[in-house]
Coordinates of C-alpha atoms and ligand atoms in Angstrom, one line a residue:
M3 CA -16.9 175.9 32.3
I4 CA -14.6 178.3 34.1
W5 CA -11.1 176.7 34.1
N6 CA -9.5 178.7 36.9
D7 CA -12.3 180.1 39.0
E8 CA -10.0 181.8 41.4
F9 CA -8.3 184.0 38.9
E10 CA -11.0 184.4 36.2
T11 CA -13.6 185.8 38.5
L12 CA -11.4 188.1 40.7
P13 CA -13.0 191.3 41.7
R14 CA -11.7 194.4 39.9
E15 CA -9.7 195.8 42.8
A16 CA -8.0 192.4 43.3
I17 CA -7.2 192.2 39.6
E18 CA -5.7 195.7 39.7
A19 CA -3.7 195.0 42.8
L20 CA -2.3 191.8 41.3
Q21 CA -1.5 193.7 38.0
L22 CA 0.4 196.4 39.8
K23 CA 2.5 193.9 41.8
R24 CA 3.3 191.8 38.7
L25 CA 4.0 194.9 36.6
Q26 CA 6.6 196.2 39.2
Q27 CA 8.3 192.8 39.2
T28 CA 8.4 192.7 35.4
L29 CA 9.8 196.3 35.2
E30 CA 12.6 195.4 37.7
R31 CA 13.4 192.3 35.7
V32 CA 13.7 194.1 32.3
Y33 CA 15.5 197.0 33.7
A34 CA 18.1 194.7 35.2
T35 CA 18.5 192.4 32.2
V36 CA 17.6 194.1 28.9
P37 CA 19.8 197.1 28.0
F38 CA 17.1 198.3 25.5
Y39 CA 14.5 198.8 28.3
Q40 CA 17.0 200.4 30.6
Q41 CA 17.9 202.9 27.9
N42 CA 14.3 203.4 26.9
F43 CA 13.3 204.2 30.5
K44 CA 16.2 206.5 31.0
K45 CA 15.1 208.5 28.0
V46 CA 12.0 209.5 29.9
G47 CA 13.8 209.8 33.2
A48 CA 12.0 206.9 34.8
T49 CA 13.1 203.9 36.9
P50 CA 11.0 200.9 37.9
A51 CA 10.6 202.4 41.3
D52 CA 8.8 205.4 39.8
I53 CA 5.9 203.3 38.6
R54 CA 3.8 203.2 41.7
S55 CA 0.3 202.9 40.2
L56 CA -1.2 201.3 37.1
D57 CA -1.7 204.9 35.7
D58 CA 2.0 205.5 36.0
L59 CA 2.5 202.9 33.2
R60 CA 1.7 205.6 30.7
R61 CA 4.9 207.4 31.6
L62 CA 6.9 204.6 29.9
P63 CA 7.7 204.6 26.2
F64 CA 6.1 202.2 23.8
T65 CA 7.8 199.1 22.3
Y66 CA 7.5 198.6 18.6
K67 CA 8.0 195.7 16.2
Q68 CA 10.9 197.6 14.8
D69 CA 12.6 197.4 18.3
M70 CA 12.5 193.7 18.0
R71 CA 14.1 193.8 14.6
D72 CA 16.8 196.2 15.8
N73 CA 17.6 193.7 18.6
Y74 CA 17.4 190.7 16.4
P75 CA 17.5 187.8 17.3
Y76 CA 17.8 187.6 21.1
G77 CA 18.5 191.2 22.2
L78 CA 15.2 191.7 24.0
F79 CA 15.4 188.4 25.9
A80 CA 15.3 188.8 29.7
A81 CA 16.5 185.3 30.4
P82 CA 19.7 183.6 29.3
L83 CA 19.5 181.1 26.5
N84 CA 20.1 178.2 28.9
Q85 CA 16.7 179.0 30.5
I86 CA 14.9 179.4 27.1
V87 CA 13.2 176.1 26.2
R88 CA 11.3 177.2 23.0
I89 CA 11.8 179.7 20.2
H90 CA 9.1 181.0 17.8
A91 CA 9.2 183.6 15.1
S92 CA 6.6 185.5 13.1
S93 CA 7.4 185.8 9.5
G94 CA 6.3 189.4 9.0
T95 CA 5.7 190.8 5.6
T96 CA 9.0 192.7 5.3
G97 CA 12.5 192.2 6.6
K98 CA 13.7 189.9 9.3
P99 CA 11.3 187.8 11.4
T100 CA 10.6 188.8 15.0
V101 CA 11.9 186.2 17.4
V102 CA 10.5 185.3 20.8
G103 CA 11.7 182.9 23.5
Y104 CA 9.9 181.1 26.3
T105 CA 11.2 179.8 29.6
R106 CA 9.8 176.6 31.0
R107 CA 7.5 178.7 33.2
D108 CA 6.3 180.7 30.1
I109 CA 5.4 177.5 28.3
N110 CA 3.5 176.4 31.4
M111 CA 1.7 179.7 31.7
W112 CA 0.8 179.6 27.9
A113 CA -0.6 176.1 28.2
E114 CA -2.7 177.3 31.2
L115 CA -4.0 180.3 29.4
M116 CA -4.8 178.3 26.3
A117 CA -6.6 175.7 28.4
R118 CA -8.5 178.5 30.0
S119 CA -9.4 179.8 26.6
Y120 CA -10.6 176.4 25.4
A121 CA -12.8 176.1 28.5
A122 CA -14.2 179.6 27.8
A123 CA -15.0 178.4 24.3
G124 CA -17.0 175.5 25.7
A125 CA -14.4 172.8 25.3
N126 CA -13.7 170.1 27.9
S127 CA -11.6 167.0 28.4
S128 CA -14.0 164.8 26.4
D129 CA -13.4 166.8 23.2
V130 CA -11.4 165.7 20.2
I131 CA -9.6 168.8 19.2
H132 CA -8.6 168.9 15.5
N133 CA -5.7 171.4 15.4
A134 CA -5.3 172.7 11.9
Y135 CA -3.1 175.7 12.9
G136 CA 0.3 175.4 11.3
Y137 CA 3.0 173.7 13.5
G138 CA 6.4 175.3 13.2
L139 CA 7.8 178.7 13.9
F140 CA 4.2 180.1 13.9
T141 CA 2.8 180.0 17.4
G142 CA -0.7 178.8 16.4
G143 CA 0.1 175.0 16.1
L144 CA 2.1 174.4 19.3
G145 CA 0.2 177.0 21.3
A146 CA -3.2 175.4 20.6
H147 CA -1.7 172.0 21.0
Y148 CA -0.2 172.4 24.5
G149 CA -3.4 174.1 25.7
A150 CA -5.5 171.2 24.4
E151 CA -3.4 168.7 26.2
R152 CA -3.5 170.8 29.4
L153 CA -7.3 170.8 29.1
G154 CA -7.1 167.0 29.0
A155 CA -8.8 166.8 25.6
S156 CA -7.6 164.5 22.8
V157 CA -5.6 166.6 20.4
I158 CA -5.0 165.7 16.8
P159 CA -1.9 167.5 15.6
M160 CA -3.1 168.0 12.0
S161 CA -1.3 171.3 11.2
G162 CA -2.4 173.1 8.0
G163 CA -2.9 171.9 4.5
N164 CA -3.8 168.6 2.9
T165 CA -7.5 169.3 3.0
Q166 CA -8.6 165.8 1.8
K167 CA -6.8 164.2 4.7
Q168 CA -8.2 166.8 7.1
I169 CA -11.7 165.7 6.0
L170 CA -11.0 162.0 6.3
I171 CA -9.5 162.4 9.8
M172 CA -12.3 164.7 10.9
K173 CA -14.9 162.1 9.9
D174 CA -13.2 159.0 11.1
F175 CA -11.7 160.3 14.3
G176 CA -14.8 162.1 15.3
S177 CA -13.3 165.6 15.7
T178 CA -15.6 167.8 17.9
I179 CA -13.5 171.0 17.8
I180 CA -11.6 172.5 14.9
T181 CA -8.9 175.1 15.5
C182 CA -7.8 177.0 12.4
T183 CA -8.0 180.4 10.7
P184 CA -11.6 181.5 9.9
S185 CA -10.7 181.6 6.2
Y186 CA -9.5 178.0 6.3
S187 CA -12.7 176.9 8.1
L188 CA -14.7 178.2 5.2
Y189 CA -12.5 176.4 2.7
L190 CA -12.9 173.2 4.7
A191 CA -16.7 173.8 4.6
E192 CA -16.6 174.1 0.9
A193 CA -14.4 171.0 0.5
L194 CA -16.8 169.0 2.7
A195 CA -19.8 170.2 0.7
Q196 CA -18.0 169.1 -2.5
E197 CA -17.7 165.6 -1.1
G198 CA -21.3 165.6 -0.2
I199 CA -20.6 165.6 3.6
K200 CA -23.2 167.6 5.5
P201 CA -22.6 169.3 8.8
G202 CA -24.8 166.7 10.6
D203 CA -22.6 163.9 9.3
L204 CA -19.7 165.2 11.5
K205 CA -19.3 165.5 15.3
L206 CA -17.9 169.0 14.9
R207 CA -19.5 171.5 17.3
V208 CA -17.1 174.4 17.9
G209 CA -14.5 176.2 15.9
I210 CA -11.8 178.2 17.7
L211 CA -10.8 180.6 15.0
G212 CA -8.3 183.4 14.9
A213 CA -5.0 184.7 13.7
E214 CA -6.6 187.0 11.1
P215 CA -9.4 189.6 11.1
W216 CA -12.9 188.3 10.3
S217 CA -16.3 189.8 10.4
E218 CA -19.6 189.0 12.2
E219 CA -21.2 188.2 8.9
M220 CA -18.4 185.7 8.2
R221 CA -19.1 184.1 11.6
S222 CA -22.7 183.5 10.6
Q223 CA -21.6 181.9 7.4
I224 CA -19.1 179.6 9.1
E225 CA -21.6 178.6 11.7
A226 CA -24.2 177.8 9.1
N227 CA -21.9 176.0 6.7
L228 CA -20.2 173.9 9.3
G229 CA -23.0 173.6 11.8
I230 CA -20.8 174.8 14.7
K231 CA -20.4 177.7 17.1
A232 CA -17.5 179.8 15.9
I233 CA -15.4 181.4 18.6
D234 CA -13.0 184.3 18.1
V235 CA -9.5 183.8 19.6
Y236 CA -6.8 186.4 19.5
G237 CA -3.1 186.4 20.1
L238 CA 0.2 187.5 18.7
S239 CA 3.6 186.0 18.9
E240 CA 5.2 189.1 20.4
I241 CA 3.0 188.8 23.4
L242 CA 2.5 185.0 23.7
G243 CA 0.7 183.4 20.7
P244 CA -2.9 182.2 20.7
G245 CA -4.7 182.5 24.0
V246 CA -4.2 186.2 24.9
A247 CA -7.9 186.8 24.6
I248 CA -11.0 184.8 23.6
E249 CA -14.7 185.0 23.4
C250 CA -16.8 183.0 25.9
I251 CA -19.4 180.7 24.4
E252 CA -22.1 182.2 26.7
A253 CA -22.0 185.7 25.2
Q254 CA -19.9 185.4 21.9
N255 CA -19.6 189.1 22.3
G256 CA -16.1 190.5 22.9
L257 CA -12.9 188.7 23.8
H258 CA -11.9 188.4 27.4
I259 CA -8.2 189.4 27.7
W260 CA -6.5 187.5 30.6
E261 CA -5.8 190.4 32.9
D262 CA -3.8 188.5 35.5
H263 CA -1.1 188.2 32.8
F264 CA -1.6 191.2 30.5
I265 CA -2.4 194.9 30.9
A266 CA -4.4 196.3 28.0
E267 CA -4.5 199.9 27.0
I268 CA -6.2 201.6 24.1
I269 CA -4.4 204.5 22.6
D270 CA -4.9 207.0 19.8
P271 CA -2.4 205.7 17.2
D272 CA -1.4 209.1 16.1
S273 CA -0.9 211.0 19.4
G274 CA -0.1 208.0 21.6
E275 CA -2.6 209.3 24.2
V276 CA -4.4 206.6 26.3
L277 CA -8.1 206.6 25.5
P278 CA -10.9 206.0 27.9
H279 CA -12.7 202.7 28.0
G280 CA -15.2 202.4 25.2
E281 CA -13.3 204.4 22.7
R282 CA -11.8 202.7 19.6
G283 CA -8.1 202.8 19.0
E284 CA -4.9 200.8 18.9
L285 CA -4.4 198.0 21.5
V286 CA -1.2 198.2 23.5
I287 CA -0.3 195.3 25.7
T288 CA 2.2 194.9 28.6
T289 CA 3.0 191.3 29.7
I290 CA 3.3 191.0 33.5
T291 CA 4.3 187.4 34.0
K292 CA 6.5 186.5 31.1
E293 CA 10.2 185.7 31.8
G294 CA 11.7 184.9 28.4
I295 CA 10.7 188.1 26.5
P296 CA 8.5 190.4 28.6
M297 CA 7.0 193.3 26.5
I298 CA 6.4 196.7 27.9
R299 CA 3.6 198.7 26.2
Y300 CA 3.8 196.8 22.9
R301 CA 2.1 198.5 20.0
T302 CA 0.1 195.7 18.5
R303 CA -1.3 197.8 15.6
D304 CA -4.6 196.0 16.1
I305 CA -7.7 198.2 16.3
T306 CA -10.4 197.5 19.0
R307 CA -12.0 199.0 22.0
I308 CA -12.5 197.9 25.6
L309 CA -16.0 196.8 26.5
P310 CA -16.0 197.4 30.3
E311 CA -19.5 196.1 31.0
P312 CA -19.7 192.9 33.1
C313 CA -20.2 189.8 31.1
I314 CA -23.0 187.2 31.6
C315 CA -20.4 184.4 31.8
G316 CA -19.2 185.5 35.3
R317 CA -15.6 186.2 34.2
T318 CA -14.5 189.6 35.4
H319 CA -11.7 190.2 32.9
I320 CA -12.5 193.0 30.5
R321 CA -13.5 192.2 26.9
L322 CA -12.1 193.5 23.7
E323 CA -14.4 194.1 20.8
R324 CA -13.8 191.9 17.8
L325 CA -10.6 193.2 16.3
S326 CA -11.6 195.1 13.2
G327 CA -8.2 195.2 11.5
R328 CA -4.8 196.7 11.9
T329 CA -3.6 200.3 11.7
D330 CA -1.2 199.0 9.1
D331 CA -3.5 196.9 6.9
M332 CA -5.9 199.8 7.0
L333 CA -6.1 201.0 3.4
I334 CA -6.4 204.7 2.7
I335 CA -8.2 205.0 -0.6
R336 CA -8.7 208.5 -1.8
G337 CA -8.4 209.6 1.8
V338 CA -11.0 207.2 3.1
N339 CA -9.8 204.6 5.7
V340 CA -10.9 201.2 4.6
F341 CA -10.5 197.9 6.4
P342 CA -10.8 194.8 4.3
S343 CA -13.2 193.4 6.9
Q344 CA -15.7 196.2 6.0
I345 CA -15.7 195.1 2.4
E346 CA -16.0 191.5 3.5
S347 CA -19.1 192.3 5.5
V348 CA -20.8 193.7 2.3
L349 CA -19.7 190.6 0.3
V350 CA -20.9 188.1 2.8
G351 CA -24.3 189.7 2.8
I352 CA -24.8 189.4 -0.9
K353 CA -26.5 186.3 -2.5
G354 CA -24.7 184.7 -5.4
V355 CA -21.1 185.5 -4.3
E356 CA -18.7 183.5 -2.2
P357 CA -16.7 184.9 0.7
H358 CA -13.5 184.5 -1.3
Y359 CA -12.2 187.8 -2.4
Q360 CA -9.1 189.9 -3.0
L361 CA -8.7 193.7 -3.0
I362 CA -6.4 195.2 -5.6
V363 CA -5.3 198.7 -4.9
E364 CA -3.5 200.7 -7.5
R365 CA -2.7 204.3 -8.4
E366 CA -3.7 205.8 -11.7
G367 CA -2.1 209.2 -12.0
N368 CA -2.8 210.7 -8.6
L369 CA -5.9 208.7 -8.0
D370 CA -6.1 205.5 -5.9
T371 CA -8.2 202.8 -7.4
L372 CA -9.8 199.8 -5.7
E373 CA -10.8 196.7 -7.5
V374 CA -12.8 194.1 -5.6
Q375 CA -12.4 190.6 -7.0
V376 CA -14.9 188.2 -5.7
E377 CA -16.0 184.7 -6.7
V378 CA -19.5 184.0 -7.7
N379 CA -21.0 180.7 -7.0
E380 CA -21.5 178.0 -9.7
E381 CA -25.2 178.7 -10.2
T382 CA -24.7 182.5 -10.7
F383 CA -21.7 182.0 -12.8
S384 CA -23.7 180.1 -15.5
D385 CA -26.4 182.8 -15.4
E386 CA -26.8 185.4 -18.1
V387 CA -24.4 188.3 -18.5
K388 CA -27.2 190.7 -17.4
V389 CA -27.6 188.9 -14.1
L390 CA -23.9 189.2 -13.4
Q391 CA -23.9 192.8 -14.3
Q392 CA -26.7 193.5 -11.9
L393 CA -24.8 191.6 -9.2
G394 CA -21.6 193.7 -9.8
N395 CA -23.6 196.9 -9.7
E396 CA -25.3 195.9 -6.4
I397 CA -21.9 195.2 -4.8
R398 CA -20.5 198.5 -6.1
K399 CA -23.5 200.3 -4.7
Q400 CA -23.4 198.8 -1.3
I401 CA -19.7 199.5 -0.9
K402 CA -20.3 203.1 -2.0
D403 CA -23.1 203.4 0.6
L404 CA -21.0 201.9 3.4
L405 CA -17.7 203.6 2.7
G406 CA -18.4 206.4 0.3
I407 CA -15.9 205.2 -2.2
T408 CA -16.4 204.0 -5.8
C409 CA -14.7 200.8 -6.7
K410 CA -14.4 198.4 -9.6
V411 CA -16.0 195.0 -9.0
R412 CA -14.7 192.0 -10.9
L413 CA -16.7 188.8 -10.5
V414 CA -14.5 185.8 -11.0
E415 CA -15.0 182.1 -11.6
P416 CA -15.8 179.9 -8.7
K417 CA -12.5 178.6 -7.0
S418 CA -10.3 180.9 -8.9
I419 CA -9.0 183.0 -6.0
A420 CA -6.1 181.2 -4.2
R421 CA -7.2 179.5 -1.0
S422 CA -4.9 179.8 2.0
E423 CA -4.2 177.2 4.6
G424 CA -3.2 179.8 7.0
K425 CA -3.8 183.5 7.0
A426 CA -5.7 184.7 3.9
K427 CA -4.0 187.3 1.7
R428 CA -6.8 189.8 1.1
V429 CA -5.0 192.8 -0.2
I430 CA -2.7 193.4 -3.1
D431 CA -1.4 196.9 -2.8
K432 CA 0.4 197.9 -6.0
R433 CA 0.8 201.6 -5.1
Ligands
LIG30 O1 -1.6 184.9 14.7 C1 -1.3 184.0 16.9 C2 -2.6 183.2 16.8 C3 -2.6 181.9 16.4 C4 -3.8 183.8 17.2 C5 -3.8 181.2 16.3 C6 -5.0 183.1 17.2 C7 -5.0 181.8 16.7 P1 1.0 186.3 14.8 O2 1.4 185.4 13.6 O3 2.2 186.9 15.5 O4 0.3 185.4 15.8 O5 0.0 187.4 14.2 C8 -0.6 188.3 15.1 O6 -2.6 188.4 13.8 O7 -1.5 191.2 15.7 C9 -3.5 190.5 14.6 O8 -3.2 191.5 13.6 C10 -3.8 189.2 13.9 N1 -4.8 188.4 14.7 C11 -4.6 187.4 15.5 N2 -5.8 186.9 16.0 C12 -6.8 187.7 15.5 C13 -8.2 187.8 15.6 C14 -0.9 184.8 15.7 N3 -8.9 186.9 16.4 C15 -1.6 189.2 14.4 N4 -8.9 188.8 15.0 C16 -2.3 190.1 15.4 C17 -8.2 189.7 14.2 C18 -6.1 188.7 14.7 N5 -6.9 189.7 14.0

């Protein structure tokens, strides 16, 4: 179902005209209210009035996560605190959190976009939405919650953790949709299997999964283990939270980014040059309707490309290819760029191992080393040493074939790698 037919199916020219109008309003707003932007624009000798076309946007400087830290906590807000009704923050791996504020209108817009996203994922007002994203400073919980209410569905505010209780509620309350990270959905599947609950025993039919990179192979596994359709949802707190882009259930191929609220550019992360549609690079997003903390050309660090072809679902908003990782969790191992998701795609395709893994990167002398730790399943674990050796060799060979790097493979006991209730920690970089 298309939630907002008028806006989701706008012809391209109309989308672009709307984007330009909203962009100009946003630029006026930040220039007048946020000293950081005024200074930034002055550095390149531009004022909002100079941005007369969407192409002119590339004249403006980028905004980085570091700019948010430098203006911590409220320095980039474009509305006074008495108009801010909600504050979220993302923990970040280093240093201070990045803080975002929403006006009442922003919260309303977010609920609308999330409702739109649910509808694109095939949800409707009869659904029982089991929301296992964490509630709190993280945007996942409340973002998914408000959208589910806006859709008119029945939302169960589970938050993360307490897997036994999740299972009980899921069974007894008849949850039809689960919202959580892909890694947690696999963990849930495992816990369900352990209790002898089969997918058919539940009413679950769709998972709306995001907040971390995952692979196509992992999707197949989740769909099989839980008996659901797994839909990829993307977002980031700096821009909004969940609901920036989502796959439609019709195609499950690329995430529609809501272009009446965001302008997406793909750039070469090194040169900063804007790349043509279809080329892979770093996603840069400009918000064009936000009041609390508008973002101009925000460097997401997420890697994707724009799929400009029309989609079978009838929505006209462009699609982003599944996000393959970040420029900054991209590992460089002996000069080779490696995304954890690439290794995952190998592991998921191998019989006898579970999709629970960790990558340990170290440096011995001048040489980077990669160790892939992966769990084997119960059956394989009790097999002969020879079988395990063969399995390790097979994984090593496939990774070598795919990436051209040699790694160490350590097969570990079932359930020995820490499970996460939120974003999985895949990489331990000791360099
Ligand atoms: O993770 C918002 C969110 C919540 C999205 C629930 C989807 C569902 P942050 O904590 O600010 O916000 O982290 C944002 O997570 O820049 C990506 O690197 C990564 N990410 C989010 N969704 C996906 C996805 C939330 N579908 C960062 N695929 C982003 C790959 C994703 N990476």
